[in-house]
Short mmCIF file of C-alpha atoms and ligand atoms in Angstrom, two decimals:
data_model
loop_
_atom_site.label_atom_id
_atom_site.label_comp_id
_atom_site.label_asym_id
_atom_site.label_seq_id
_atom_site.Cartn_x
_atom_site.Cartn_y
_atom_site.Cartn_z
CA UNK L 1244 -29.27 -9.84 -19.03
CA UNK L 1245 -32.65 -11.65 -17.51
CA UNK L 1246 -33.23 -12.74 -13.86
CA UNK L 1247 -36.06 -14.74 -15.43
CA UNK L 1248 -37.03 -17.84 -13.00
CA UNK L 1249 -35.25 -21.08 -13.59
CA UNK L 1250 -37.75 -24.06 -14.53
CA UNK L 1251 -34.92 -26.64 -14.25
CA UNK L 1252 -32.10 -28.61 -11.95
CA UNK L 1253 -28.76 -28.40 -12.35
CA UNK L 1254 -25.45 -29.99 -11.45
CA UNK L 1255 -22.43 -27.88 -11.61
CA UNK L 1256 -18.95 -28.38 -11.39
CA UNK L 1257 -17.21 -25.28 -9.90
CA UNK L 1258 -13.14 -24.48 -10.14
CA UNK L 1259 -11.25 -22.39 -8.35
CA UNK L 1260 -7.69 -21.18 -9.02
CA UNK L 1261 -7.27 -17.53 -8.51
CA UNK L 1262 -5.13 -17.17 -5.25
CA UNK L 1263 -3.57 -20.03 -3.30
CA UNK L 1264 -6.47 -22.15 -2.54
CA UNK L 1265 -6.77 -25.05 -5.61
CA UNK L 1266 -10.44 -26.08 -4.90
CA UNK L 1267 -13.14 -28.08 -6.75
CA UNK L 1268 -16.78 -28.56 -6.01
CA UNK L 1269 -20.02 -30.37 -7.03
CA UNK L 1270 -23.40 -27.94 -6.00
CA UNK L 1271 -26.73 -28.88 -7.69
CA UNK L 1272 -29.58 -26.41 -8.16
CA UNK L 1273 -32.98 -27.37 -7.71
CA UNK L 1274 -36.22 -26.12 -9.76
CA UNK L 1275 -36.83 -23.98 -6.64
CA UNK L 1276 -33.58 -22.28 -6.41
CA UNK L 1277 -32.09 -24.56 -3.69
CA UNK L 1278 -28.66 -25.49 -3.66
CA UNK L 1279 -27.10 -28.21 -2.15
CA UNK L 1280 -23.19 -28.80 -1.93
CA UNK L 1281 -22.36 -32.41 -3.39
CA UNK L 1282 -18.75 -32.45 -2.68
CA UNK L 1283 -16.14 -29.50 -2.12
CA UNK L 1284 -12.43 -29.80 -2.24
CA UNK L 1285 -10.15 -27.37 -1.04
CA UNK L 1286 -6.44 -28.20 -1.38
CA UNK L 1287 -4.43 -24.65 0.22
CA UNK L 1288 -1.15 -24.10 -0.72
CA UNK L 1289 -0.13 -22.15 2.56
CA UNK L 1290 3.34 -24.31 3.44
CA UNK L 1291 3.91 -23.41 0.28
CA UNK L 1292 3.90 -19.75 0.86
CA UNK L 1293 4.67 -19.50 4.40
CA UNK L 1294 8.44 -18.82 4.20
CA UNK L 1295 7.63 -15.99 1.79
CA UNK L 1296 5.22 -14.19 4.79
CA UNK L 1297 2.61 -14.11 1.26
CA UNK L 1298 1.18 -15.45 -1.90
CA UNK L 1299 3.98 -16.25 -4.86
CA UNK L 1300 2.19 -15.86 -7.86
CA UNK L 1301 4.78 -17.82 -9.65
CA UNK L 1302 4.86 -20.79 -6.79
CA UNK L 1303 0.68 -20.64 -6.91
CA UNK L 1304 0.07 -21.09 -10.53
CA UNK L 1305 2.60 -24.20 -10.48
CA UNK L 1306 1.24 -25.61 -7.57
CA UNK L 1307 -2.47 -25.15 -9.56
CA UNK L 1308 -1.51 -26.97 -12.47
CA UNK L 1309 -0.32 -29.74 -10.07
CA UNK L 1310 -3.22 -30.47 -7.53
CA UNK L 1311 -6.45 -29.23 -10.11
CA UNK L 1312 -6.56 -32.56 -11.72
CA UNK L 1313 -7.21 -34.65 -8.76
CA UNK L 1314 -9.30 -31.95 -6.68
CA UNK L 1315 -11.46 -32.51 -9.84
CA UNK L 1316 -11.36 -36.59 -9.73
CA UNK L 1317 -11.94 -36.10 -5.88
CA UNK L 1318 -14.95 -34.20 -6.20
CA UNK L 1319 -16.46 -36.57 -8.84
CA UNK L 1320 -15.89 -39.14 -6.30
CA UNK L 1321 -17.14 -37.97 -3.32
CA UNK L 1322 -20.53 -36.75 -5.32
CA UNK L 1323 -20.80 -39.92 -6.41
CA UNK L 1324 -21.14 -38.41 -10.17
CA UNK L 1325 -19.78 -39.08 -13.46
CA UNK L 1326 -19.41 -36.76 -16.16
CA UNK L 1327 -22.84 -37.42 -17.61
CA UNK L 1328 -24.62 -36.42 -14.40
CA UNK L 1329 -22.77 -32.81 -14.85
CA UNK L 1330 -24.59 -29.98 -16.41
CA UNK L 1331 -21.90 -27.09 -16.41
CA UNK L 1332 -18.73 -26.35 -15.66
CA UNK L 1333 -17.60 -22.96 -13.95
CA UNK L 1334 -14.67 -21.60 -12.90
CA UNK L 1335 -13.07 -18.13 -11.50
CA UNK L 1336 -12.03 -16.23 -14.27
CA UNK L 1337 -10.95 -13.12 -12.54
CA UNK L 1338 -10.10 -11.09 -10.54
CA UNK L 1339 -6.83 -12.83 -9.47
CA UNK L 1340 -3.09 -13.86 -9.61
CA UNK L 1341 -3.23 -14.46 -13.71
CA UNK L 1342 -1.43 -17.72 -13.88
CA UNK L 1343 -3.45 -19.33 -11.52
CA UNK L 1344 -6.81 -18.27 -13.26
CA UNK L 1345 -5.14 -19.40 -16.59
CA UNK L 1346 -4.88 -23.01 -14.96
CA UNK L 1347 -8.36 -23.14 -13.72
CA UNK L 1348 -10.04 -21.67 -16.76
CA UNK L 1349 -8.13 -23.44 -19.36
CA UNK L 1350 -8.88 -26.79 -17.58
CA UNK L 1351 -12.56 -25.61 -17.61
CA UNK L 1352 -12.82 -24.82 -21.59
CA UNK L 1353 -11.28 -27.98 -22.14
CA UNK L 1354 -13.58 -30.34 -19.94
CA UNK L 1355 -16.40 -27.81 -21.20
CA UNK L 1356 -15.25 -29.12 -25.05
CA UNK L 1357 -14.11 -32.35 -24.76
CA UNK L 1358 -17.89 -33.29 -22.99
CA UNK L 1359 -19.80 -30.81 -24.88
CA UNK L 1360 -20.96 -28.90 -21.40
CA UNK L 1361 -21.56 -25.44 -21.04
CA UNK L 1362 -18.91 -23.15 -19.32
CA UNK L 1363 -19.17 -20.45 -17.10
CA UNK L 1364 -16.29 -17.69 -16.71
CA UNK L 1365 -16.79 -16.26 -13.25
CA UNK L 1366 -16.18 -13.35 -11.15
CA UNK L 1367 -14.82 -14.41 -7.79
CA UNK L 1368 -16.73 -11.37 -6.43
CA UNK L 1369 -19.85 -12.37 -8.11
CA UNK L 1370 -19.27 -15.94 -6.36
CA UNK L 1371 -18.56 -14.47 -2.93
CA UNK L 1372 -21.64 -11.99 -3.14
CA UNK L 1373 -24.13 -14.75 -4.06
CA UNK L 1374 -22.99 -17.08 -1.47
CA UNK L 1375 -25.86 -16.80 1.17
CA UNK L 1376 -28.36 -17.65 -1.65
CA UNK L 1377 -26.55 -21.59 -1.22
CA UNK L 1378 -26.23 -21.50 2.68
CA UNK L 1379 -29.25 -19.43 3.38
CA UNK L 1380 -31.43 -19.68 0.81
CA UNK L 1381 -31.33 -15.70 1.08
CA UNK L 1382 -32.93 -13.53 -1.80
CA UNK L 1383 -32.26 -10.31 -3.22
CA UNK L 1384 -31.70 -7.61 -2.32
CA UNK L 1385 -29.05 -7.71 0.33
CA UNK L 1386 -25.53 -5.41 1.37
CA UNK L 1387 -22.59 -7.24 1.54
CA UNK L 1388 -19.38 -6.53 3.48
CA UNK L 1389 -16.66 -8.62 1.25
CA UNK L 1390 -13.50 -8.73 3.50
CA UNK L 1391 -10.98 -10.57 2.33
CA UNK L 1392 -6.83 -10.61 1.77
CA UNK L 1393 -7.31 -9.42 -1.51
CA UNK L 1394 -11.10 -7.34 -1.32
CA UNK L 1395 -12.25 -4.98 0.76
CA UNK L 1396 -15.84 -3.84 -0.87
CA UNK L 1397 -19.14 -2.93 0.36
CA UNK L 1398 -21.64 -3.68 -2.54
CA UNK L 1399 -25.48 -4.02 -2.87
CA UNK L 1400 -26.31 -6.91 -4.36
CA UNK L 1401 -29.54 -6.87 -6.42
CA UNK L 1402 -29.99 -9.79 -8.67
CA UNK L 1403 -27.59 -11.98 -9.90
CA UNK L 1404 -24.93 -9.74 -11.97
CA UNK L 1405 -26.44 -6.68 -10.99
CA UNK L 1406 -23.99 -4.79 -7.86
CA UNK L 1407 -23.77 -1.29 -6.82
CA UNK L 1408 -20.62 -1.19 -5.15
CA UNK L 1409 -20.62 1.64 -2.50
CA UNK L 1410 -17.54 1.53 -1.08
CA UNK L 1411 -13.56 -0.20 -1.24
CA UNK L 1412 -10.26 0.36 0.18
CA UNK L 1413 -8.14 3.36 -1.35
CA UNK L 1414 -4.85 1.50 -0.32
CA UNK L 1415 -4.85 -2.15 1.50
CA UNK L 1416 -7.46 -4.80 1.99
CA UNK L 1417 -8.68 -5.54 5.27
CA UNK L 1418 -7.09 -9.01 5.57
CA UNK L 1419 -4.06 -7.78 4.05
CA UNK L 1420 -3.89 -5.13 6.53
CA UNK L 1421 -3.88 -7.97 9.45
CA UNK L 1422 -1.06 -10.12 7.22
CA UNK L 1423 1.31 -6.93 7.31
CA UNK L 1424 0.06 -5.58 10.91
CA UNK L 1425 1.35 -9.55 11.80
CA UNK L 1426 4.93 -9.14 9.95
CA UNK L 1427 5.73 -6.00 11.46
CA UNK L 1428 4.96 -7.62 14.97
CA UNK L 1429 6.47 -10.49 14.26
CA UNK L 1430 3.78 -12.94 14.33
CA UNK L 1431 3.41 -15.84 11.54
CA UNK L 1432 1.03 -15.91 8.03
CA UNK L 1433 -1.21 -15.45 7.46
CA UNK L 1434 -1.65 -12.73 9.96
CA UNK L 1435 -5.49 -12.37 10.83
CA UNK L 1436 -5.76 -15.60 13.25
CA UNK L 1437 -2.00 -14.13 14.92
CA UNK L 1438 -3.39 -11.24 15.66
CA UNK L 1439 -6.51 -12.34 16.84
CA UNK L 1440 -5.20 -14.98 19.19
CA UNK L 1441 -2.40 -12.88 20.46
CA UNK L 1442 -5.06 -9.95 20.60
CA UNK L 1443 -7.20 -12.24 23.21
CA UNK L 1444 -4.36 -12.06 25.32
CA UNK L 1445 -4.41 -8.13 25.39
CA UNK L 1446 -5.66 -5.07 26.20
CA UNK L 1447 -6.75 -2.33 23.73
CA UNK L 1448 -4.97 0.13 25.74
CA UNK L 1449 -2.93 2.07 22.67
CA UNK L 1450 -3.92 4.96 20.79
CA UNK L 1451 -4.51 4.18 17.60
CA UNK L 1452 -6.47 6.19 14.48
CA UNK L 1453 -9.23 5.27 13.49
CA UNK L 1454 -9.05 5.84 9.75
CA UNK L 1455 -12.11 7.58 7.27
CA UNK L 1456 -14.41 7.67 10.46
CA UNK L 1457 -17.47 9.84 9.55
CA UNK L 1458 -16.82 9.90 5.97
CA UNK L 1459 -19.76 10.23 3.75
CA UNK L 1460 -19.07 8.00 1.09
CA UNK L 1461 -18.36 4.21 2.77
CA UNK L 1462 -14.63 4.01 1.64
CA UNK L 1463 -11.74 2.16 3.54
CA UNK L 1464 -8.25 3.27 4.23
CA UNK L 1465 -5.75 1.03 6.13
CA UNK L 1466 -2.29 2.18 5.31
CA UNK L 1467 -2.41 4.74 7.73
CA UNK L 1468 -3.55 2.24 10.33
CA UNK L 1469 -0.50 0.25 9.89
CA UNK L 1470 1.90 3.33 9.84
CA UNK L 1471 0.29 4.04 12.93
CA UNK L 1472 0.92 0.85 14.37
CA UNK L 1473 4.51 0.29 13.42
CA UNK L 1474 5.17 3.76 15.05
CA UNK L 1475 3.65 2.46 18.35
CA UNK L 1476 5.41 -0.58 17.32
CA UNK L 1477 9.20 1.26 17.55
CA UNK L 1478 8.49 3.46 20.19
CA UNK L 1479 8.15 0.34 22.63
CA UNK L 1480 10.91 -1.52 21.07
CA UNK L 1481 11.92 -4.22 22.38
CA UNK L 1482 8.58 -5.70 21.99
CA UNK L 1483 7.92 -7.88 24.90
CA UNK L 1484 5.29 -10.45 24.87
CA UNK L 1485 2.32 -8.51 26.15
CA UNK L 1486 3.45 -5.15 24.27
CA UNK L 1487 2.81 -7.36 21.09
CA UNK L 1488 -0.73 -8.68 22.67
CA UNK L 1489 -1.42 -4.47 23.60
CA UNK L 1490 -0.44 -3.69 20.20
CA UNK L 1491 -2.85 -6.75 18.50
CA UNK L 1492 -5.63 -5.56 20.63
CA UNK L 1493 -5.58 -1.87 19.73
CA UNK L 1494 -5.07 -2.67 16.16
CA UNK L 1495 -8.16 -5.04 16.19
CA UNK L 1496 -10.26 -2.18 18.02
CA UNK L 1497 -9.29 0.17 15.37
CA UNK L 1498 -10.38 -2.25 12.64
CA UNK L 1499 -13.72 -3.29 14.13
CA UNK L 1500 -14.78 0.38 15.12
CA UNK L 1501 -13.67 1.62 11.63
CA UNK L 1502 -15.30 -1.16 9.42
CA UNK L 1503 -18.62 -0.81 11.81
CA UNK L 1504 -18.75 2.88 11.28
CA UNK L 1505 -18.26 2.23 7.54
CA UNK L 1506 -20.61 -0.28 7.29
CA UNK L 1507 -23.63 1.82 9.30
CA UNK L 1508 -22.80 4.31 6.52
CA UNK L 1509 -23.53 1.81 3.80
CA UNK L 1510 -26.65 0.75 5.53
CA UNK L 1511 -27.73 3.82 5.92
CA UNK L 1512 -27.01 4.48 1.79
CA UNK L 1513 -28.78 1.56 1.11
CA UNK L 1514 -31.98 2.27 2.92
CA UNK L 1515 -32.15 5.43 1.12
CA UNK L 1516 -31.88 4.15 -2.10
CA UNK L 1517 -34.20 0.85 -1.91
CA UNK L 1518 -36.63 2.43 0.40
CA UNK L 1519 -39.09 -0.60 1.05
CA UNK L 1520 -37.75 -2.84 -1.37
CA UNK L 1521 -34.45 -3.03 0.87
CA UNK L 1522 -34.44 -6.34 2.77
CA UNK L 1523 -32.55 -5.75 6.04
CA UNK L 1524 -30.19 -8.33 5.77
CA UNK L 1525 -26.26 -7.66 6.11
CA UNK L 1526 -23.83 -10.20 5.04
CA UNK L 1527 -20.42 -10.73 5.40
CA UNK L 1528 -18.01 -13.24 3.34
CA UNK L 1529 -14.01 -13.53 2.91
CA UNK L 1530 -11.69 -14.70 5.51
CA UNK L 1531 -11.47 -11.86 8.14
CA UNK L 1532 -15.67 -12.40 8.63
CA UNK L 1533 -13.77 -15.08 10.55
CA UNK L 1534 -12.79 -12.31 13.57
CA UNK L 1535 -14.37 -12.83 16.48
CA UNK L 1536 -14.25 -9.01 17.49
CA UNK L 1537 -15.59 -7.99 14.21
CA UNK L 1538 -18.42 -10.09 14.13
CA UNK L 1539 -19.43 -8.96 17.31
CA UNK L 1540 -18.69 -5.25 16.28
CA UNK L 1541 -21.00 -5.72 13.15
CA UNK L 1542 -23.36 -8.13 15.40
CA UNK L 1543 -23.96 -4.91 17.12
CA UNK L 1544 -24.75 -3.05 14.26
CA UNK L 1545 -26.99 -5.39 12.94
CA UNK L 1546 -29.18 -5.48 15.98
CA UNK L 1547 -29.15 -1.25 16.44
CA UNK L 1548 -30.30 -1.05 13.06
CA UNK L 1549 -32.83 -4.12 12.57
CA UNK L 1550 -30.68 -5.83 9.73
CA UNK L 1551 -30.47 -9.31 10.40
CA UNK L 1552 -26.41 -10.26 9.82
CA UNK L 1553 -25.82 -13.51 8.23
CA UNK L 1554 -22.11 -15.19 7.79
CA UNK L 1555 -21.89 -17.98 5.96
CA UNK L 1556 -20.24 -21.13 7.54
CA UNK L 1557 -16.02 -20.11 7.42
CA UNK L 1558 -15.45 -22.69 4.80
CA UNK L 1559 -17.64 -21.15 2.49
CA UNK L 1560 -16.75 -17.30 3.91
CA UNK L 1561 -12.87 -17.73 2.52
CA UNK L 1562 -12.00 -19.36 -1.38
CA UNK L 1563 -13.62 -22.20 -1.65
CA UNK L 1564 -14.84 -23.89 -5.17
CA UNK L 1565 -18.88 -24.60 -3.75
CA UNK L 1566 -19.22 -20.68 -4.33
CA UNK L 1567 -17.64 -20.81 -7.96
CA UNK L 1568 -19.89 -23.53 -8.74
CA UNK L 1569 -23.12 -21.79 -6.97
CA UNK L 1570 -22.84 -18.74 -8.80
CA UNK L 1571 -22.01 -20.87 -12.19
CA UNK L 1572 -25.58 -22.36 -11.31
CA UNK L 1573 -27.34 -19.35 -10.72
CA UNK L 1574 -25.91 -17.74 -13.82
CA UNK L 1575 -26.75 -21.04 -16.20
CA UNK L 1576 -30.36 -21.09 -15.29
CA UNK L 1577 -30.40 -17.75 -17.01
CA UNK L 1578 -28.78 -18.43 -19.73
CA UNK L 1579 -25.94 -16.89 -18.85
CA UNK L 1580 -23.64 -19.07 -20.28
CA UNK L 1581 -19.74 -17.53 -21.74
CA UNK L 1582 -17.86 -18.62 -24.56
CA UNK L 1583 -15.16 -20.76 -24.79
CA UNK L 1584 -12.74 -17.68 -25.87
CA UNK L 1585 -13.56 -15.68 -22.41
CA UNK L 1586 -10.41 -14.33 -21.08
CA UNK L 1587 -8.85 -15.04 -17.87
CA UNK L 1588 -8.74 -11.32 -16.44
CA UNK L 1589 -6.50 -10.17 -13.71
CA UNK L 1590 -8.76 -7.31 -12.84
CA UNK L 1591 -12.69 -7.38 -13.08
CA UNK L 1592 -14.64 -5.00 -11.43
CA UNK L 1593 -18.23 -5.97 -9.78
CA UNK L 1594 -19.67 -2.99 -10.83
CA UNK L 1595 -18.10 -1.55 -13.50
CA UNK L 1596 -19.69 1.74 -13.09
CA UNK L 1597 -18.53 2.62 -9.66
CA UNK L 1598 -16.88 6.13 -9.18
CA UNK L 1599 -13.26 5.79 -8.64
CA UNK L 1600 -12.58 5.97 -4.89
CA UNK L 1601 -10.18 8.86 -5.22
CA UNK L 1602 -6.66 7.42 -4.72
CA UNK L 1603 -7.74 4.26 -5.09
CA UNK L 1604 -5.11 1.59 -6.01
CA UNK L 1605 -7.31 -0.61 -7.83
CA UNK L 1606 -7.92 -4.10 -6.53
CA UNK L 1607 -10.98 -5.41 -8.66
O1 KG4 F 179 -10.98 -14.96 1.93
P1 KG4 F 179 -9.60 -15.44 2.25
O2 KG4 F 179 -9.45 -16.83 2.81
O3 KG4 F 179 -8.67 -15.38 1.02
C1 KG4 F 179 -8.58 -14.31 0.16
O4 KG4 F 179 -7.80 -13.39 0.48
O5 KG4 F 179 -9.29 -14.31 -0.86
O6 KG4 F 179 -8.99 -14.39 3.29
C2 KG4 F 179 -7.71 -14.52 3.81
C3 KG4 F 179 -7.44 -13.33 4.70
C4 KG4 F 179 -6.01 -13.26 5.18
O7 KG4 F 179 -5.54 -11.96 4.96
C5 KG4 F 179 -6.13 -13.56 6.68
O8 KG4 F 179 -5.14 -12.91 7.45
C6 KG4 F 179 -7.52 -13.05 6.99
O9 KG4 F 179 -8.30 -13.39 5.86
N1 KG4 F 179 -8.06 -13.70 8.18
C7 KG4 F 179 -8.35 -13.04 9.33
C8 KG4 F 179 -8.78 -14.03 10.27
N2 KG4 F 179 -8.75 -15.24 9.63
C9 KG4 F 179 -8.31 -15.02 8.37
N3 KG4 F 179 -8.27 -11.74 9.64
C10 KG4 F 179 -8.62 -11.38 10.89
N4 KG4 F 179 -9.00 -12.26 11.85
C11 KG4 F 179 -9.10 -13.59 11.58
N5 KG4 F 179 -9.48 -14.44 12.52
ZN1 ZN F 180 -11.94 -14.61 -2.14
#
């Protein structure tokens, strides 16, 4: 695999499929490693899923095969771009709900034949991680903080397709952790913007653990968290209104002081492993980088230890298609291009050589 420098621009169509957002996007890549976001459609499916309190695989990949078609028109039209003005089509090809990947990746081979384009099969935590190269123009190396419903990952990212992941959750992601902390309250899905609102209204006043604190390697672990919480939860049962803003509160203190200790750890691994070479930037993508108190938790962080902390805008931090089709850039101006009998794959791990997290249920 070469990082050698691009020489020329690219248009790329990107596709993503492999939760409950249907999304297509338009990015172009300049000679100088620029991107620029031409159009980006994002179609979510959450009525859909709403009644359920998650994600229906079976309801998602439907609802896919439905909506990709026109998401893909749309973005054509609102870059202004026919098919001969596109140089390569990407799309998520793991890890995900399988059906919905199938959708988006068998749509891809067949636009990717039918027009004779290249096609790129990518990892949706490849396209996450290279995100602030598109909205920040940021180079390598960096450490990212990937917190998401379905991810929970602390990785160094040092070239495109080269991650060391340092740490991940041994049971639930972080976002996933808010949707069931939300359910067990009460409160509506998905659960991180609940418990954040009704959090505001709060006070952190209840004892709550705060889980893998100290640990040497920068692991997560949320399912004791959540026992926690539902035990608080009983023993002030009937919830009234500002037991369930108390409870929010102390959960979202918990999380913020737990994924700030965790993350010092990782900075603190990644300084000793790049030395100079390590560029003190920390990012974080996914949808709970939207948190209020856990930006300001990390903002902290950042500042203490001279790391510069860059989130990308929210609508490129959760699943969005602009990412899919970044990273499909980045990867075709290296001639990284797949072919057309790459599998859809429900599980795809960044770094493949990663120690197991011990009693790790694997996510990616
Ligand atoms: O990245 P994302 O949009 O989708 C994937 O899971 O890939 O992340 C969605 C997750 C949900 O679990 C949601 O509850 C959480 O992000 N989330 C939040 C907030 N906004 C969204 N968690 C905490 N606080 C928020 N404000
Ligand atoms: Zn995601």
């Amino acid at each position: 695999m070469t990082n050698a420098s691009p020489d020329r621009a690219l248009v790329v169509l990107g596709i993503e499929t492999s939760c409950d957002e249907t999304a297509a996007a338009i990015v172009s890549r300049d000679r100088d490693g620029k991107g620029t976001i031409l159009a980006n459609i994002v179609r979510a499916q959450l009525p859909l899923h709403a009644p359920f309190g998650g994600v229906v695989p079976e309801i998602a990949a439907r609802a896919h095969v439905e909506v990709l078609d026109h998401a893909i028109r749309k973005a054509l039209a609102d870059a202004k771009l026919g098919w001969e003005e596109i140089d390569g089509i990407a799309a998520t090809a793991g890890p995900g709900l399988i059906g919905g990947l199938i959708v988006g990746v068998v749509t891809a081979k067949a636009i990717a034949m039918a027009r004779g384009l290249p096609f790129v099969a990518v990892n949706h935590l490849e396209a996450h991680a290279l995100t602030p190269g598109l909205t920040h123009g940021l180079g390598f190396p960096y450490l990212l903080l990937l917190v998401s419903g379905g991810h929970t990952q602390l990785l160094i990212v040092k070239g495109v397709g080269d991650y060391e992941r340092l740490g991940t959750t041994l049971d639930d992601a972080l976002g996933e952790a808010f949707d069931k902390a939300a359910k067990l309250l009460g409160l509506g899905y998905p659960g991180g913007p609940e418990v954040e609102a009704m959090a505001a209204k709060g006070r952190p006043s209840i004892a709550l653990p705060r889980p893998m604190l100290g640990r040497p390697e920068p692991h997560f672990s949320l399912a004791g968290l959540k026992t926690a919480l539902r035990h608080a939860a009983q023993a002030r049962s009937p919830l009234g209104e500002e037991d369930i803003a108390d409870l929010c509160a102390s959960f979202q203190e918990a999380v913020a002081e737990t994924v700030s200790d965790r993350s010092k750890r990782a900075i603190e691994i990644y300084l000793e492993e790049l030395g100079p070479r390590a560029q003190r930037a920390l990012v974080v993508a996914g949808g709970v980088a939207a948190n209020r108190r856990l930006r300001d938790a990390l903002a902290g962080l950042a500042d203490a230890e001279g790391f510069d902390l860059i989130v990308p805008p929210v609508e490129l931090c959760t699943d969005n298609a602009a990412m899919v089709a970044w990273a499909g850039a980045e990867r075709l101006v290296r001639g990284l291009a797949d072919d057309l009998d790459a599998p859809a794959r429900a599980r795809w791990p960044l770094d493949p050589d990663a120690p197991p997290a011990l009693g790790a249920g694997v996510k990616a």
